[in-house]
C-alpha cells in the first residue's frame, strides 16, 4: 500500500504462496468524509490475505515463520536494503528503461544534496547539469528547424507555381519531390527536426517523476514556495479548474516567459 512518498508492505522471509483480495468497506467510505461523487472511485472492500508457508517449532506447538512489515519512505536506498528489493513500487507507471534513467537521476540529485544541503540549490545544479548534457540535442533541433524554415521560404514561390499550374495532386507531388531533389532538400526534414526534441523527452519525463516522488524534499522551501516537492501553489483559487486544480501556480508562467 503506497502513495507518492510512503509505503507499507508485508515482507515474508522468503517467497511464499499467498492469495487474497483487497477492497474498501462502504462504511469506511461513509465515515471518511470523502465526497459522495468521489466515493464512486472506491469499490466497497474488505481485506483478506491467506499465507501458506512452512512453520518452525515442534509439531505440538508450531510457530509461523516471521513476517516483517516495512512502513516508511519510498527511498530507493532504503527499499533496496530491506528484505526483497522494493524499488519496483517506485515510478511504476514508467517502462523499465525510463525507470532506470529516473533512478540514476535520483542518485545524482541526492549526491548533489549531500554536498550543498540546500534543496533549491540542489535543484538548480541538477537543472544546469541536465541542460548542459542536453544542449547538443537542443542546439541540433534549433539548427534543423531554422534550416527547414529557410528551405521552405526559398521554395515557397516555386511550390505555389506548381500548384497553380498543375491541378492533379499526383502531378503536384511528383513535381514538388523533383524540386526538393534539385535543391538537395530532404522532404523528411520537418519530421527529422523533431527527433532531437523527442530524444530529450525521456529525460524530462524522468525528472518530472523523480521530483514528484522525492520524499526528502517535503517541506523544503524557496521564496514563496512552501514545499518544493509539489507545485508552487502561489494562491488558492475559490474554484477548481479542470486539469489545473484549485491553485494558481506562478512557476509555469515564469518558465514560459523566460523560454520566450
Short mmCIF file of C-alpha atoms in Angstrom, two decimals:
data_model
loop_
_atom_site.label_atom_id
_atom_site.label_comp_id
_atom_site.label_asym_id
_atom_site.label_seq_id
_atom_site.Cartn_x
_atom_site.Cartn_y
_atom_site.Cartn_z
CA UNK A 1 0.00 0.00 0.00
CA UNK A 2 1.69 3.21 -1.05
CA UNK A 3 1.18 6.81 -2.10
CA UNK A 4 3.60 9.35 -3.57
CA UNK A 5 6.05 9.28 -0.68
CA UNK A 6 5.38 6.38 1.70
CA UNK A 7 4.96 2.63 1.58
CA UNK A 8 3.60 -0.11 3.83
CA UNK A 9 4.49 -3.63 2.74
CA UNK A 10 4.27 -7.18 4.11
CA UNK A 11 7.70 -8.76 3.81
CA UNK A 12 7.90 -12.57 4.15
CA UNK A 13 11.38 -14.00 4.84
CA UNK A 14 11.35 -15.85 1.52
CA UNK A 15 8.93 -16.19 -1.43
CA UNK A 16 5.65 -17.67 -0.19
CA UNK A 17 2.48 -18.91 -1.77
CA UNK A 18 -0.25 -16.45 -0.91
CA UNK A 19 -3.54 -15.19 -2.24
CA UNK A 20 -6.09 -12.62 -1.29
CA UNK A 21 -8.12 -9.59 -2.24
CA UNK A 22 -8.33 -6.00 -1.14
CA UNK A 23 -11.41 -3.79 -1.03
CA UNK A 24 -12.51 -0.76 0.97
CA UNK A 25 -15.62 -1.21 3.18
CA UNK A 26 -18.53 1.06 2.32
CA UNK A 27 -18.91 2.03 5.98
CA UNK A 28 -15.31 3.29 5.96
CA UNK A 29 -16.03 5.47 2.94
CA UNK A 30 -19.15 6.92 4.57
CA UNK A 31 -17.23 7.88 7.70
CA UNK A 32 -14.14 9.18 5.90
CA UNK A 33 -15.54 12.49 4.75
CA UNK A 34 -14.98 11.68 1.08
CA UNK A 35 -17.48 13.43 -1.14
CA UNK A 36 -20.26 11.22 -2.46
CA UNK A 37 -19.28 11.74 -6.09
CA UNK A 38 -15.65 10.86 -5.30
CA UNK A 39 -16.56 7.72 -3.35
CA UNK A 40 -17.66 6.14 -6.65
CA UNK A 41 -13.98 5.67 -7.46
CA UNK A 42 -13.53 3.38 -4.44
CA UNK A 43 -15.30 0.00 -4.60
CA UNK A 44 -16.71 -1.41 -1.37
CA UNK A 45 -13.99 -3.58 0.06
CA UNK A 46 -12.51 -5.78 2.75
CA UNK A 47 -9.01 -7.22 3.05
CA UNK A 48 -8.41 -10.97 3.17
CA UNK A 49 -4.92 -12.44 2.88
CA UNK A 50 -4.11 -16.14 3.05
CA UNK A 51 -0.49 -17.20 3.53
CA UNK A 52 0.79 -20.74 3.10
CA UNK A 53 4.27 -21.22 4.47
CA UNK A 54 6.42 -23.60 6.46
CA UNK A 55 6.43 -23.38 10.24
CA UNK A 56 9.19 -23.81 12.74
CA UNK A 57 8.99 -25.33 16.21
CA UNK A 58 7.50 -28.63 17.31
CA UNK A 59 4.53 -30.47 15.85
CA UNK A 60 2.59 -29.76 19.05
CA UNK A 61 3.44 -26.04 19.07
CA UNK A 62 4.26 -24.82 15.56
CA UNK A 63 5.47 -21.26 15.22
CA UNK A 64 4.88 -19.33 11.97
CA UNK A 65 7.94 -18.18 10.09
CA UNK A 66 8.50 -14.49 10.65
CA UNK A 67 6.73 -11.90 8.53
CA UNK A 68 8.04 -8.35 8.77
CA UNK A 69 6.22 -5.16 7.88
CA UNK A 70 8.00 -2.26 6.25
CA UNK A 71 6.38 1.13 6.80
CA UNK A 72 8.38 4.11 5.73
CA UNK A 73 9.54 6.42 2.95
CA UNK A 74 9.86 5.35 -0.67
CA UNK A 75 13.58 5.97 -0.68
CA UNK A 76 15.47 3.78 -3.21
CA UNK A 77 18.50 3.11 -0.98
CA UNK A 78 16.25 2.18 1.96
CA UNK A 79 13.93 -0.01 -0.08
CA UNK A 80 16.84 -1.87 -1.67
CA UNK A 81 18.27 -2.95 1.68
CA UNK A 82 15.07 -4.20 3.34
CA UNK A 83 14.44 -7.88 2.58
CA UNK A 84 13.42 -8.02 -1.06
CA UNK A 85 14.14 -5.10 -3.34
CA UNK A 86 11.01 -2.96 -3.03
CA UNK A 87 12.10 -0.40 -5.63
CA UNK A 88 9.59 -1.69 -8.23
CA UNK A 89 6.86 0.22 -6.35
CA UNK A 90 8.58 3.45 -7.40
CA UNK A 91 7.83 5.09 -10.75
CA UNK A 92 5.74 2.03 -11.61
CA UNK A 93 3.93 3.90 -14.41
CA UNK A 94 7.17 4.18 -16.40
CA UNK A 95 8.71 1.48 -18.61
CA UNK A 96 11.78 -0.19 -17.11
CA UNK A 97 14.32 1.69 -19.20
CA UNK A 98 12.84 5.05 -18.15
CA UNK A 99 12.72 3.89 -14.53
CA UNK A 100 16.46 3.18 -14.83
CA UNK A 101 17.03 6.77 -16.01
CA UNK A 102 14.90 8.08 -13.13
CA UNK A 103 16.85 6.10 -10.52
CA UNK A 104 20.17 7.36 -11.95
CA UNK A 105 18.92 10.96 -11.84
CA UNK A 106 17.71 10.34 -8.28
CA UNK A 107 21.20 9.18 -7.32
CA UNK A 108 22.64 12.36 -8.88
CA UNK A 109 20.07 14.53 -7.09
CA UNK A 110 20.90 13.07 -3.68
CA UNK A 111 24.65 13.17 -4.38
CA UNK A 112 24.42 16.91 -5.09
CA UNK A 113 22.30 17.49 -1.98
CA UNK A 114 24.77 15.59 0.19
CA UNK A 115 27.30 18.31 -0.70
CA UNK A 116 25.23 21.52 -0.73
CA UNK A 117 22.50 20.52 1.80
CA UNK A 118 20.04 23.09 0.39
CA UNK A 119 17.32 21.72 -1.85
CA UNK A 120 16.68 24.74 -4.06
CA UNK A 121 20.41 24.97 -4.83
CA UNK A 122 20.42 21.19 -5.44
CA UNK A 123 17.61 21.56 -7.98
CA UNK A 124 19.37 24.49 -9.65
CA UNK A 125 22.59 22.49 -10.05
CA UNK A 126 20.67 19.46 -11.34
CA UNK A 127 18.90 21.59 -13.96
CA UNK A 128 22.21 23.13 -15.09
CA UNK A 129 23.82 19.68 -15.43
CA UNK A 130 20.86 18.29 -17.37
CA UNK A 131 20.74 21.34 -19.64
CA UNK A 132 24.46 21.03 -20.39
CA UNK A 133 24.04 17.33 -21.24
CA UNK A 134 21.00 18.01 -23.44
CA UNK A 135 22.43 21.17 -25.05
CA UNK A 136 23.84 19.41 -28.15
CA UNK A 137 20.45 17.85 -28.88
CA UNK A 138 18.60 21.11 -28.23
CA UNK A 139 21.03 23.06 -30.41
CA UNK A 140 20.73 20.47 -33.19
CA UNK A 141 16.94 20.75 -33.07
CA UNK A 142 17.07 24.54 -33.30
CA UNK A 143 19.54 24.40 -36.20
CA UNK A 144 17.49 21.83 -38.13
CA UNK A 145 14.29 23.81 -37.56
CA UNK A 146 15.90 27.06 -38.75
CA UNK A 147 17.27 25.34 -41.87
CA UNK A 148 13.88 23.78 -42.59
CA UNK A 149 12.12 27.17 -42.35
CA UNK A 150 14.73 28.76 -44.62
CA UNK A 151 14.30 25.99 -47.21
CA UNK A 152 10.52 26.30 -47.08
CA UNK A 153 10.72 30.08 -47.58
CA UNK A 154 13.09 29.66 -50.54
CA UNK A 155 10.89 27.09 -52.29
CA UNK A 156 7.53 28.64 -51.43
CA UNK A 157 7.14 30.64 -54.69
CA UNK A 158 8.07 27.63 -56.84
CA UNK A 159 5.75 25.28 -54.94
CA UNK A 160 2.93 27.83 -55.34
CA UNK A 161 3.63 27.96 -59.08
CA UNK A 162 3.48 24.15 -59.30
CA UNK A 163 0.09 24.10 -57.53
CA UNK A 164 -1.18 26.86 -59.82
CA UNK A 165 -0.03 25.10 -63.00
CA UNK A 166 -0.96 21.50 -62.11
CA UNK A 167 -4.31 20.71 -60.53
CA UNK A 168 -3.71 16.94 -60.30
CA UNK A 169 -2.46 16.15 -56.73
CA UNK A 170 -0.27 13.30 -58.02
CA UNK A 171 1.45 15.60 -60.51
CA UNK A 172 1.87 18.24 -57.78
CA UNK A 173 3.53 15.66 -55.55
CA UNK A 174 5.89 14.44 -58.27
CA UNK A 175 6.89 17.97 -59.30
CA UNK A 176 7.41 19.01 -55.67
CA UNK A 177 9.61 15.98 -54.93
CA UNK A 178 11.64 16.75 -58.07
CA UNK A 179 12.03 20.34 -56.86
CA UNK A 180 13.28 19.15 -53.45
CA UNK A 181 15.79 16.86 -55.16
CA UNK A 182 17.10 19.64 -57.43
CA UNK A 183 17.79 21.85 -54.40
CA UNK A 184 19.23 18.99 -52.31
CA UNK A 185 16.50 19.24 -49.66
CA UNK A 186 15.29 16.21 -47.73
CA UNK A 187 11.45 16.15 -47.84
CA UNK A 188 11.52 14.35 -44.47
CA UNK A 189 13.35 17.29 -42.85
CA UNK A 190 10.29 18.51 -40.87
CA UNK A 191 10.00 15.09 -39.22
CA UNK A 192 13.75 14.74 -38.65
CA UNK A 193 13.75 18.14 -36.95
CA UNK A 194 11.51 16.69 -34.24
CA UNK A 195 13.93 13.89 -33.33
CA UNK A 196 16.26 15.98 -31.12
CA UNK A 197 13.21 17.10 -29.11
CA UNK A 198 11.90 13.54 -28.82
CA UNK A 199 15.28 12.31 -27.54
CA UNK A 200 15.08 14.88 -24.72
CA UNK A 201 11.59 13.87 -23.59
CA UNK A 202 12.57 10.72 -21.65
CA UNK A 203 14.99 12.76 -19.52
CA UNK A 204 12.39 15.44 -18.82
CA UNK A 205 9.70 12.86 -18.01
CA UNK A 206 12.14 11.09 -15.67
CA UNK A 207 12.90 14.35 -13.84
CA UNK A 208 9.17 15.10 -13.54
CA UNK A 209 8.55 11.69 -11.93
CA UNK A 210 11.65 11.94 -9.74
CA UNK A 211 10.83 15.34 -8.25
CA UNK A 212 7.18 14.37 -7.78
CA UNK A 213 8.16 11.43 -5.54
CA UNK A 214 11.29 12.68 -3.76
CA UNK A 215 10.28 12.25 -0.12
CA UNK A 216 13.33 14.12 1.20
CA UNK A 217 12.18 17.35 -0.47
CA UNK A 218 8.95 17.52 1.54
CA UNK A 219 8.83 20.81 3.41
CA UNK A 220 11.85 22.31 1.61
CA UNK A 221 11.06 25.96 0.85
CA UNK A 222 12.24 28.62 -1.57
CA UNK A 223 10.94 32.21 -1.74
CA UNK A 224 7.13 31.93 -1.84
CA UNK A 225 7.21 28.14 -2.40
CA UNK A 226 6.27 26.27 0.79
CA UNK A 227 7.09 22.78 -0.48
CA UNK A 228 9.45 22.05 -3.39
CA UNK A 229 8.05 18.54 -3.82
CA UNK A 230 4.70 19.88 -5.11
CA UNK A 231 3.62 22.73 -7.46
CA UNK A 232 4.32 26.20 -6.05
CA UNK A 233 0.61 26.94 -5.33
CA UNK A 234 1.03 30.70 -5.01
CA UNK A 235 -2.68 31.45 -4.50
CA UNK A 236 -5.58 29.17 -3.64
CA UNK A 237 -8.49 29.69 -6.03
CA UNK A 238 -12.12 29.75 -4.88
CA UNK A 239 -12.92 27.20 -7.60
CA UNK A 240 -11.32 24.22 -9.32
CA UNK A 241 -10.22 24.36 -12.95
CA UNK A 242 -10.15 21.12 -14.96
CA UNK A 243 -6.56 19.89 -15.48
CA UNK A 244 -5.20 22.86 -13.47
CA UNK A 245 -6.60 22.26 -9.99
CA UNK A 246 -7.60 24.76 -7.32
CA UNK A 247 -4.31 26.69 -7.10
CA UNK A 248 -2.65 29.37 -9.21
CA UNK A 249 0.92 28.28 -9.98
CA UNK A 250 3.34 31.05 -10.93
CA UNK A 251 6.38 28.96 -11.92
CA UNK A 252 4.95 27.60 -15.23
CA UNK A 253 4.21 31.19 -16.32
CA UNK A 254 7.71 32.37 -15.39
CA UNK A 255 9.22 29.39 -17.21
CA UNK A 256 7.22 30.16 -20.37
CA UNK A 257 8.28 33.82 -20.29
CA UNK A 258 11.98 33.00 -19.83
CA UNK A 259 11.83 30.39 -22.62
CA UNK A 260 10.41 33.01 -25.00
#
